[in-house]
PDB file of C-alpha atoms in Angstrom:
ATOM      1  CA  MET A   1     -25.523  32.726  45.134  1.00  0.00           C
ATOM      2  CA  ASN A   2     -28.921  31.545  44.676  1.00  0.00           C
ATOM      3  CA  ASP A   3     -28.205  28.018  45.957  1.00  0.00           C
ATOM      4  CA  LEU A   4     -31.071  26.746  47.997  1.00  0.00           C
ATOM      5  CA  LEU A   5     -30.543  24.113  50.379  1.00  0.00           C
ATOM      6  CA  TYR A   6     -32.066  20.593  49.458  1.00  0.00           C
ATOM      7  CA  ALA A   7     -34.550  19.140  52.120  1.00  0.00           C
ATOM      8  CA  LYS A   8     -37.044  16.496  52.559  1.00  0.00           C
ATOM      9  CA  VAL A   9     -40.540  17.651  53.714  1.00  0.00           C
ATOM     10  CA  GLU A  10     -43.039  15.202  55.376  1.00  0.00           C
ATOM     11  CA  GLY A  11     -46.563  16.242  56.751  1.00  0.00           C
ATOM     12  CA  ALA A  12     -48.692  19.024  56.903  1.00  0.00           C
ATOM     13  CA  GLY A  13     -49.161  21.642  59.682  1.00  0.00           C
ATOM     14  CA  LYS A  14     -46.964  23.980  61.473  1.00  0.00           C
ATOM     15  CA  PRO A  15     -43.531  24.224  59.875  1.00  0.00           C
ATOM     16  CA  LEU A  16     -40.601  22.572  61.673  1.00  0.00           C
ATOM     17  CA  LEU A  17     -37.069  22.533  60.788  1.00  0.00           C
ATOM     18  CA  ILE A  18     -34.755  19.944  61.520  1.00  0.00           C
ATOM     19  CA  LEU A  19     -30.802  20.583  61.082  1.00  0.00           C
ATOM     20  CA  HIS A  20     -28.248  17.869  61.565  1.00  0.00           C
ATOM     21  CA  GLY A  21     -24.969  17.789  62.893  1.00  0.00           C
ATOM     22  CA  PHE A  22     -21.293  17.879  61.472  1.00  0.00           C
ATOM     23  CA  LEU A  23     -20.759  15.266  58.600  1.00  0.00           C
ATOM     24  CA  GLY A  24     -24.634  14.453  58.976  1.00  0.00           C
ATOM     25  CA  MET A  25     -27.547  14.692  56.663  1.00  0.00           C
ATOM     26  CA  SER A  26     -31.408  14.907  56.473  1.00  0.00           C
ATOM     27  CA  ASP A  27     -31.514  11.094  56.474  1.00  0.00           C
ATOM     28  CA  ASN A  28     -30.152  10.653  60.064  1.00  0.00           C
ATOM     29  CA  TRP A  29     -33.822  12.433  61.174  1.00  0.00           C
ATOM     30  CA  LYS A  30     -35.841  10.304  58.645  1.00  0.00           C
ATOM     31  CA  THR A  31     -37.417   8.253  61.490  1.00  0.00           C
ATOM     32  CA  LEU A  32     -38.097  11.187  64.093  1.00  0.00           C
ATOM     33  CA  GLY A  33     -39.184  13.727  61.197  1.00  0.00           C
ATOM     34  CA  ALA A  34     -41.970  11.203  60.246  1.00  0.00           C
ATOM     35  CA  LYS A  35     -43.072  11.157  63.821  1.00  0.00           C
ATOM     36  CA  TYR A  36     -43.337  14.805  64.086  1.00  0.00           C
ATOM     37  CA  ALA A  37     -45.147  14.697  60.700  1.00  0.00           C
ATOM     38  CA  GLU A  38     -47.644  12.444  61.990  1.00  0.00           C
ATOM     39  CA  ASN A  39     -48.400  14.958  65.165  1.00  0.00           C
ATOM     40  CA  GLY A  40     -49.294  17.924  63.108  1.00  0.00           C
ATOM     41  CA  PHE A  41     -46.054  19.314  61.968  1.00  0.00           C
ATOM     42  CA  GLU A  42     -44.897  19.926  58.306  1.00  0.00           C
ATOM     43  CA  ALA A  43     -41.230  18.736  58.972  1.00  0.00           C
ATOM     44  CA  HIS A  44     -38.433  20.059  56.707  1.00  0.00           C
ATOM     45  CA  LEU A  45     -35.424  18.155  57.294  1.00  0.00           C
ATOM     46  CA  LEU A  46     -32.375  19.987  55.707  1.00  0.00           C
ATOM     47  CA  ASP A  47     -29.211  19.300  54.324  1.00  0.00           C
ATOM     48  CA  LEU A  48     -27.000  22.170  55.368  1.00  0.00           C
ATOM     49  CA  ARG A  49     -24.489  23.676  53.189  1.00  0.00           C
ATOM     50  CA  ASN A  50     -21.499  21.381  52.248  1.00  0.00           C
ATOM     51  CA  HIS A  51     -23.299  18.328  53.673  1.00  0.00           C
ATOM     52  CA  GLY A  52     -25.872  15.652  52.052  1.00  0.00           C
ATOM     53  CA  ARG A  53     -27.260  16.776  48.792  1.00  0.00           C
ATOM     54  CA  SER A  54     -26.932  20.417  49.312  1.00  0.00           C
ATOM     55  CA  PHE A  55     -24.498  22.631  47.476  1.00  0.00           C
ATOM     56  CA  HIS A  56     -20.818  22.908  48.058  1.00  0.00           C
ATOM     57  CA  SER A  57     -19.124  26.122  48.904  1.00  0.00           C
ATOM     58  CA  ASN A  58     -15.782  27.145  50.451  1.00  0.00           C
ATOM     59  CA  VAL A  59     -17.394  29.583  52.618  1.00  0.00           C
ATOM     60  CA  PHE A  60     -18.351  27.752  55.658  1.00  0.00           C
ATOM     61  CA  ASN A  61     -19.515  29.533  58.936  1.00  0.00           C
ATOM     62  CA  TYR A  62     -22.324  30.020  61.094  1.00  0.00           C
ATOM     63  CA  LYS A  63     -23.591  33.479  59.636  1.00  0.00           C
ATOM     64  CA  VAL A  64     -23.709  32.019  56.060  1.00  0.00           C
ATOM     65  CA  MET A  65     -25.414  28.818  57.265  1.00  0.00           C
ATOM     66  CA  ALA A  66     -28.101  30.619  59.071  1.00  0.00           C
ATOM     67  CA  ASP A  67     -28.553  32.857  56.185  1.00  0.00           C
ATOM     68  CA  ASP A  68     -29.054  29.770  53.967  1.00  0.00           C
ATOM     69  CA  VAL A  69     -31.856  28.620  56.009  1.00  0.00           C
ATOM     70  CA  LEU A  70     -33.378  32.159  56.130  1.00  0.00           C
ATOM     71  CA  ALA A  71     -33.322  31.886  52.226  1.00  0.00           C
ATOM     72  CA  TYR A  72     -34.867  28.322  52.359  1.00  0.00           C
ATOM     73  CA  CYS A  73     -37.418  29.769  54.681  1.00  0.00           C
ATOM     74  CA  LYS A  74     -38.344  32.978  52.310  1.00  0.00           C
ATOM     75  CA  ALA A  75     -38.403  30.611  49.234  1.00  0.00           C
ATOM     76  CA  ASN A  76     -40.931  28.151  50.780  1.00  0.00           C
ATOM     77  CA  ASN A  77     -42.982  31.042  52.472  1.00  0.00           C
ATOM     78  CA  LEU A  78     -42.275  29.812  55.953  1.00  0.00           C
ATOM     79  CA  ASP A  79     -42.794  31.945  58.782  1.00  0.00           C
ATOM     80  CA  LYS A  80     -42.701  31.742  62.667  1.00  0.00           C
ATOM     81  CA  VAL A  81     -40.898  28.059  62.475  1.00  0.00           C
ATOM     82  CA  ASP A  82     -40.077  25.919  65.047  1.00  0.00           C
ATOM     83  CA  ILE A  83     -36.465  24.433  64.726  1.00  0.00           C
ATOM     84  CA  ILE A  84     -34.692  21.484  66.121  1.00  0.00           C
ATOM     85  CA  GLY A  85     -30.816  21.862  65.783  1.00  0.00           C
ATOM     86  CA  HIS A  86     -28.430  18.891  66.707  1.00  0.00           C
ATOM     87  CA  SER A  87     -24.478  19.762  67.280  1.00  0.00           C
ATOM     88  CA  MET A  88     -23.490  21.984  64.632  1.00  0.00           C
ATOM     89  CA  GLY A  89     -27.189  22.125  63.500  1.00  0.00           C
ATOM     90  CA  GLY A  90     -28.075  23.351  66.737  1.00  0.00           C
ATOM     91  CA  LYS A  91     -25.149  26.153  66.592  1.00  0.00           C
ATOM     92  CA  VAL A  92     -26.962  27.070  63.031  1.00  0.00           C
ATOM     93  CA  ALA A  93     -30.145  27.300  64.697  1.00  0.00           C
ATOM     94  CA  MET A  94     -29.011  29.485  67.631  1.00  0.00           C
ATOM     95  CA  ASN A  95     -27.381  31.956  64.967  1.00  0.00           C
ATOM     96  CA  LEU A  96     -30.562  31.969  63.020  1.00  0.00           C
ATOM     97  CA  ALA A  97     -32.590  32.821  66.244  1.00  0.00           C
ATOM     98  CA  VAL A  98     -30.367  35.628  67.314  1.00  0.00           C
ATOM     99  CA  MET A  99     -29.953  37.119  63.819  1.00  0.00           C
ATOM    100  CA  TYR A 100     -33.839  36.510  62.847  1.00  0.00           C
ATOM    101  CA  PRO A 101     -35.786  36.270  66.051  1.00  0.00           C
ATOM    102  CA  GLU A 102     -38.900  37.278  64.092  1.00  0.00           C
ATOM    103  CA  LEU A 103     -38.436  34.169  62.112  1.00  0.00           C
ATOM    104  CA  VAL A 104     -38.338  31.595  64.950  1.00  0.00           C
ATOM    105  CA  ASN A 105     -41.266  30.428  67.101  1.00  0.00           C
ATOM    106  CA  LYS A 106     -39.734  28.054  69.307  1.00  0.00           C
ATOM    107  CA  LEU A 107     -35.993  26.547  69.434  1.00  0.00           C
ATOM    108  CA  ILE A 108     -34.724  23.111  70.500  1.00  0.00           C
ATOM    109  CA  VAL A 109     -30.997  22.776  70.875  1.00  0.00           C
ATOM    110  CA  ALA A 110     -29.698  19.350  70.881  1.00  0.00           C
ATOM    111  CA  ASP A 111     -26.371  18.644  72.720  1.00  0.00           C
ATOM    112  CA  ILE A 112     -24.481  21.696  72.148  1.00  0.00           C
ATOM    113  CA  ALA A 113     -23.812  24.918  74.089  1.00  0.00           C
ATOM    114  CA  PRO A 114     -23.524  28.353  72.792  1.00  0.00           C
ATOM    115  CA  LYS A 115     -19.679  28.210  73.911  1.00  0.00           C
ATOM    116  CA  TYR A 116     -16.490  27.823  71.743  1.00  0.00           C
ATOM    117  CA  TYR A 117     -15.459  24.129  71.287  1.00  0.00           C
ATOM    118  CA  THR A 118     -11.995  23.259  70.366  1.00  0.00           C
ATOM    119  CA  PRO A 119     -11.534  21.107  67.195  1.00  0.00           C
ATOM    120  CA  HIS A 120     -12.102  17.708  68.375  1.00  0.00           C
ATOM    121  CA  HIS A 121     -12.941  15.452  65.159  1.00  0.00           C
ATOM    122  CA  GLN A 122      -9.314  14.489  64.415  1.00  0.00           C
ATOM    123  CA  ASP A 123      -9.595  10.820  64.306  1.00  0.00           C
ATOM    124  CA  VAL A 124     -12.558  11.372  62.038  1.00  0.00           C
ATOM    125  CA  MET A 125     -11.037  14.013  59.709  1.00  0.00           C
ATOM    126  CA  GLN A 126      -7.555  11.830  59.408  1.00  0.00           C
ATOM    127  CA  ALA A 127      -9.833   8.973  58.534  1.00  0.00           C
ATOM    128  CA  LEU A 128     -11.598  10.716  55.836  1.00  0.00           C
ATOM    129  CA  ASN A 129      -8.605  12.371  54.426  1.00  0.00           C
ATOM    130  CA  ALA A 130      -7.099   8.975  54.456  1.00  0.00           C
ATOM    131  CA  VAL A 131      -9.419   7.784  51.891  1.00  0.00           C
ATOM    132  CA  ASP A 132      -8.038   8.011  48.236  1.00  0.00           C
ATOM    133  CA  PHE A 133     -10.844   7.907  45.634  1.00  0.00           C
ATOM    134  CA  SER A 134      -8.652   8.214  42.737  1.00  0.00           C
ATOM    135  CA  THR A 135      -7.636   4.786  43.185  1.00  0.00           C
ATOM    136  CA  ASN A 136     -11.074   3.683  42.779  1.00  0.00           C
ATOM    137  CA  PRO A 137     -11.549   1.760  45.930  1.00  0.00           C
ATOM    138  CA  SER A 138     -14.749  -0.369  46.541  1.00  0.00           C
ATOM    139  CA  ARG A 139     -17.111   0.303  49.328  1.00  0.00           C
ATOM    140  CA  ASN A 140     -15.263  -1.927  51.572  1.00  0.00           C
ATOM    141  CA  GLU A 141     -12.027  -0.904  51.157  1.00  0.00           C
ATOM    142  CA  VAL A 142     -13.074   2.828  51.958  1.00  0.00           C
ATOM    143  CA  GLN A 143     -14.569   1.391  55.247  1.00  0.00           C
ATOM    144  CA  GLU A 144     -11.396  -0.368  55.965  1.00  0.00           C
ATOM    145  CA  THR A 145      -9.534   2.950  55.346  1.00  0.00           C
ATOM    146  CA  ILE A 146     -11.949   4.497  57.930  1.00  0.00           C
ATOM    147  CA  GLU A 147     -11.722   1.839  60.565  1.00  0.00           C
ATOM    148  CA  LYS A 148      -7.790   2.146  60.535  1.00  0.00           C
ATOM    149  CA  HIS A 149      -8.801   5.518  62.563  1.00  0.00           C
ATOM    150  CA  VAL A 150     -12.151   5.230  63.953  1.00  0.00           C
ATOM    151  CA  SER A 151     -12.857   2.294  66.204  1.00  0.00           C
ATOM    152  CA  GLU A 152     -16.701   2.814  67.198  1.00  0.00           C
ATOM    153  CA  PRO A 153     -18.725   0.822  64.700  1.00  0.00           C
ATOM    154  CA  GLY A 154     -21.549   3.211  65.030  1.00  0.00           C
ATOM    155  CA  VAL A 155     -19.357   6.324  63.744  1.00  0.00           C
ATOM    156  CA  VAL A 156     -17.986   4.363  60.931  1.00  0.00           C
ATOM    157  CA  GLN A 157     -21.574   3.641  59.779  1.00  0.00           C
ATOM    158  CA  PHE A 158     -22.448   7.287  60.190  1.00  0.00           C
ATOM    159  CA  LEU A 159     -19.758   8.409  57.943  1.00  0.00           C
ATOM    160  CA  MET A 160     -20.195   5.512  55.484  1.00  0.00           C
ATOM    161  CA  LYS A 161     -23.899   7.113  54.798  1.00  0.00           C
ATOM    162  CA  ASN A 162     -21.736   9.718  52.951  1.00  0.00           C
ATOM    163  CA  VAL A 163     -20.225   7.482  50.399  1.00  0.00           C
ATOM    164  CA  TYR A 164     -22.075   7.491  47.034  1.00  0.00           C
ATOM    165  CA  ARG A 165     -21.674   6.813  43.414  1.00  0.00           C
ATOM    166  CA  ILE A 166     -20.810  10.277  41.854  1.00  0.00           C
ATOM    167  CA  THR A 167     -20.571   8.158  38.479  1.00  0.00           C
ATOM    168  CA  PRO A 168     -21.344   4.396  37.932  1.00  0.00           C
ATOM    169  CA  GLN A 169     -17.574   3.858  38.334  1.00  0.00           C
ATOM    170  CA  GLN A 170     -16.356   6.511  40.973  1.00  0.00           C
ATOM    171  CA  LEU A 171     -17.353   6.580  44.606  1.00  0.00           C
ATOM    172  CA  GLY A 172     -17.043   9.999  46.882  1.00  0.00           C
ATOM    173  CA  PHE A 173     -18.306  11.688  49.893  1.00  0.00           C
ATOM    174  CA  ARG A 174     -21.217  13.507  49.757  1.00  0.00           C
ATOM    175  CA  PHE A 175     -19.995  16.319  52.309  1.00  0.00           C
ATOM    176  CA  ASN A 176     -17.301  18.743  50.960  1.00  0.00           C
ATOM    177  CA  LEU A 177     -14.308  17.645  52.940  1.00  0.00           C
ATOM    178  CA  ASN A 178     -11.902  20.442  51.587  1.00  0.00           C
ATOM    179  CA  ALA A 179     -14.006  23.184  53.175  1.00  0.00           C
ATOM    180  CA  PHE A 180     -13.737  21.383  56.423  1.00  0.00           C
ATOM    181  CA  ASN A 181     -10.071  21.056  56.140  1.00  0.00           C
ATOM    182  CA  ASN A 182      -9.774  24.343  55.386  1.00  0.00           C
ATOM    183  CA  ASP A 183     -11.513  25.789  58.242  1.00  0.00           C
ATOM    184  CA  GLU A 184     -11.588  23.453  61.249  1.00  0.00           C
ATOM    185  CA  GLU A 185     -12.292  26.253  63.503  1.00  0.00           C
ATOM    186  CA  ALA A 186     -15.567  27.192  62.144  1.00  0.00           C
ATOM    187  CA  ILE A 187     -17.212  24.407  63.693  1.00  0.00           C
ATOM    188  CA  GLY A 188     -16.328  25.209  67.195  1.00  0.00           C
ATOM    189  CA  MET A 189     -17.280  29.062  67.004  1.00  0.00           C
ATOM    190  CA  ALA A 190     -19.167  30.625  69.887  1.00  0.00           C
ATOM    191  CA  LEU A 191     -22.257  33.148  69.480  1.00  0.00           C
ATOM    192  CA  ASN A 192     -21.147  36.622  69.690  1.00  0.00           C
ATOM    193  CA  ASP A 193     -20.898  38.058  73.264  1.00  0.00           C
ATOM    194  CA  THR A 194     -24.027  40.175  72.893  1.00  0.00           C
ATOM    195  CA  ASP A 195     -26.472  37.702  71.116  1.00  0.00           C
ATOM    196  CA  VAL A 196     -29.758  36.985  72.642  1.00  0.00           C
ATOM    197  CA  PHE A 197     -32.803  35.256  71.805  1.00  0.00           C
ATOM    198  CA  ASN A 198     -35.670  35.967  74.072  1.00  0.00           C
ATOM    199  CA  GLY A 199     -38.176  33.201  72.678  1.00  0.00           C
ATOM    200  CA  SER A 200     -39.111  29.677  74.073  1.00  0.00           C
ATOM    201  CA  THR A 201     -35.769  27.565  74.128  1.00  0.00           C
ATOM    202  CA  LEU A 202     -35.296  23.978  74.946  1.00  0.00           C
ATOM    203  CA  PHE A 203     -31.850  22.655  75.359  1.00  0.00           C
ATOM    204  CA  LEU A 204     -31.905  18.962  75.293  1.00  0.00           C
ATOM    205  CA  ARG A 205     -28.489  17.022  76.532  1.00  0.00           C
ATOM    206  CA  GLY A 206     -27.374  13.512  76.446  1.00  0.00           C
ATOM    207  CA  SER A 207     -26.915  12.150  80.160  1.00  0.00           C
ATOM    208  CA  ASN A 208     -23.807  10.572  79.120  1.00  0.00           C
ATOM    209  CA  SER A 209     -22.625  13.499  76.864  1.00  0.00           C
ATOM    210  CA  ASN A 210     -19.963  16.220  77.879  1.00  0.00           C
ATOM    211  CA  TYR A 211     -21.044  18.808  75.446  1.00  0.00           C
ATOM    212  CA  ILE A 212     -23.121  20.725  77.814  1.00  0.00           C
ATOM    213  CA  ALA A 213     -21.407  20.809  81.094  1.00  0.00           C
ATOM    214  CA  GLU A 214     -22.915  22.406  84.543  1.00  0.00           C
ATOM    215  CA  SER A 215     -20.733  25.407  83.983  1.00  0.00           C
ATOM    216  CA  ASP A 216     -22.293  26.263  80.771  1.00  0.00           C
ATOM    217  CA  VAL A 217     -25.998  26.758  82.355  1.00  0.00           C
ATOM    218  CA  ASP A 218     -25.080  30.608  83.016  1.00  0.00           C
ATOM    219  CA  LEU A 219     -23.620  31.359  79.556  1.00  0.00           C
ATOM    220  CA  ILE A 220     -26.965  29.396  77.906  1.00  0.00           C
ATOM    221  CA  LYS A 221     -29.235  31.681  80.218  1.00  0.00           C
ATOM    222  CA  LYS A 222     -27.310  34.694  79.152  1.00  0.00           C
ATOM    223  CA  HIS A 223     -28.046  34.055  75.481  1.00  0.00           C
ATOM    224  CA  PHE A 224     -31.484  32.201  75.929  1.00  0.00           C
ATOM    225  CA  PRO A 225     -33.185  34.100  78.694  1.00  0.00           C
ATOM    226  CA  LYS A 226     -36.094  31.403  78.752  1.00  0.00           C
ATOM    227  CA  ALA A 227     -34.184  28.409  78.104  1.00  0.00           C
ATOM    228  CA  VAL A 228     -35.198  25.064  79.968  1.00  0.00           C
ATOM    229  CA  ILE A 229     -32.295  22.452  80.136  1.00  0.00           C
ATOM    230  CA  LYS A 230     -33.390  18.786  80.200  1.00  0.00           C
ATOM    231  CA  ALA A 231     -31.331  15.712  79.991  1.00  0.00           C
ATOM    232  CA  ILE A 232     -32.313  12.663  77.587  1.00  0.00           C
ATOM    233  CA  SER A 233     -31.444   9.211  79.911  1.00  0.00           C
ATOM    234  CA  ASN A 234     -29.076   6.556  78.355  1.00  0.00           C
ATOM    235  CA  SER A 235     -27.841   8.744  75.860  1.00  0.00           C
ATOM    236  CA  GLY A 236     -24.561  10.271  74.513  1.00  0.00           C
ATOM    237  CA  HIS A 237     -23.983  12.937  72.065  1.00  0.00           C
ATOM    238  CA  TRP A 238     -26.132  11.230  69.552  1.00  0.00           C
ATOM    239  CA  LEU A 239     -29.074  11.401  71.879  1.00  0.00           C
ATOM    240  CA  HIS A 240     -31.956  11.415  69.289  1.00  0.00           C
ATOM    241  CA  ALA A 241     -30.384   7.989  67.935  1.00  0.00           C
ATOM    242  CA  ASP A 242     -29.482   6.780  71.380  1.00  0.00           C
ATOM    243  CA  ASN A 243     -33.036   7.447  72.898  1.00  0.00           C
ATOM    244  CA  PRO A 244     -35.697   8.387  70.109  1.00  0.00           C
ATOM    245  CA  SER A 245     -38.631   7.990  72.213  1.00  0.00           C
ATOM    246  CA  GLU A 246     -37.610   9.994  75.334  1.00  0.00           C
ATOM    247  CA  PHE A 247     -36.177  12.727  72.674  1.00  0.00           C
ATOM    248  CA  PHE A 248     -39.333  12.922  70.571  1.00  0.00           C
ATOM    249  CA  GLU A 249     -41.371  12.855  74.032  1.00  0.00           C
ATOM    250  CA  LYS A 250     -39.464  15.782  75.528  1.00  0.00           C
ATOM    251  CA  SER A 251     -39.500  17.657  72.238  1.00  0.00           C
ATOM    252  CA  ILE A 252     -42.991  17.315  71.311  1.00  0.00           C
ATOM    253  CA  ASP A 253     -44.175  18.217  74.722  1.00  0.00           C
ATOM    254  CA  PHE A 254     -42.276  21.630  74.479  1.00  0.00           C
ATOM    255  CA  LEU A 255     -43.606  22.168  70.860  1.00  0.00           C
ATOM    256  CA  LYS A 256     -47.195  21.631  71.318  1.00  0.00           C
TER     257      LYS A 256
END
């Protein structure tokens, strides 16, 4: 398959790949991407497979997603890239680093550990599966359906960013919901026991998030011996959105 990931590219300089989280897309990183671009980086904001404007596939696991990023780098002659990956994108970035260490210069993982996570997006998945596009709902009707299952306005807005016009008459989701329904476990998968990346690595965690626990530190150091772990204050799992200025400061200090 020669499908290439869709990306928005900003700036010129050192290549920096930014990988979004589950049900996200490159747009989520537009503001921060522009800041990295202003600071000497060529920022590549990728849409991962089954997300955003990238291709859909029923094959959905971290190995193929890492291979997608490798293929993107080869097609664009990118080498020794810096990477920022958030949540699912952080898992893709970790897999890329352990599979192809020669490709990765510095690695930043945002609010995810290399461990297994049980499926925990049930309310969101129920909401998305409750939307019936065959009845030609309006945007407002789609939002009302989602709101029956998801109470946080920020999450509702995040999901609604994925609703677009497939045709002038018909709305749909940008992501590939079928692939996610078929393999809910894939998102939570851990790194293999023997996986190691010896390069410079920074883990950033949300101070109010429970995705990286104190008990995960040993596992992080096992897979990433040079890892430094820092907290972003006043932030949850969406640390880059909750506190973008501190996220930018801590990440740029590490990357420079």
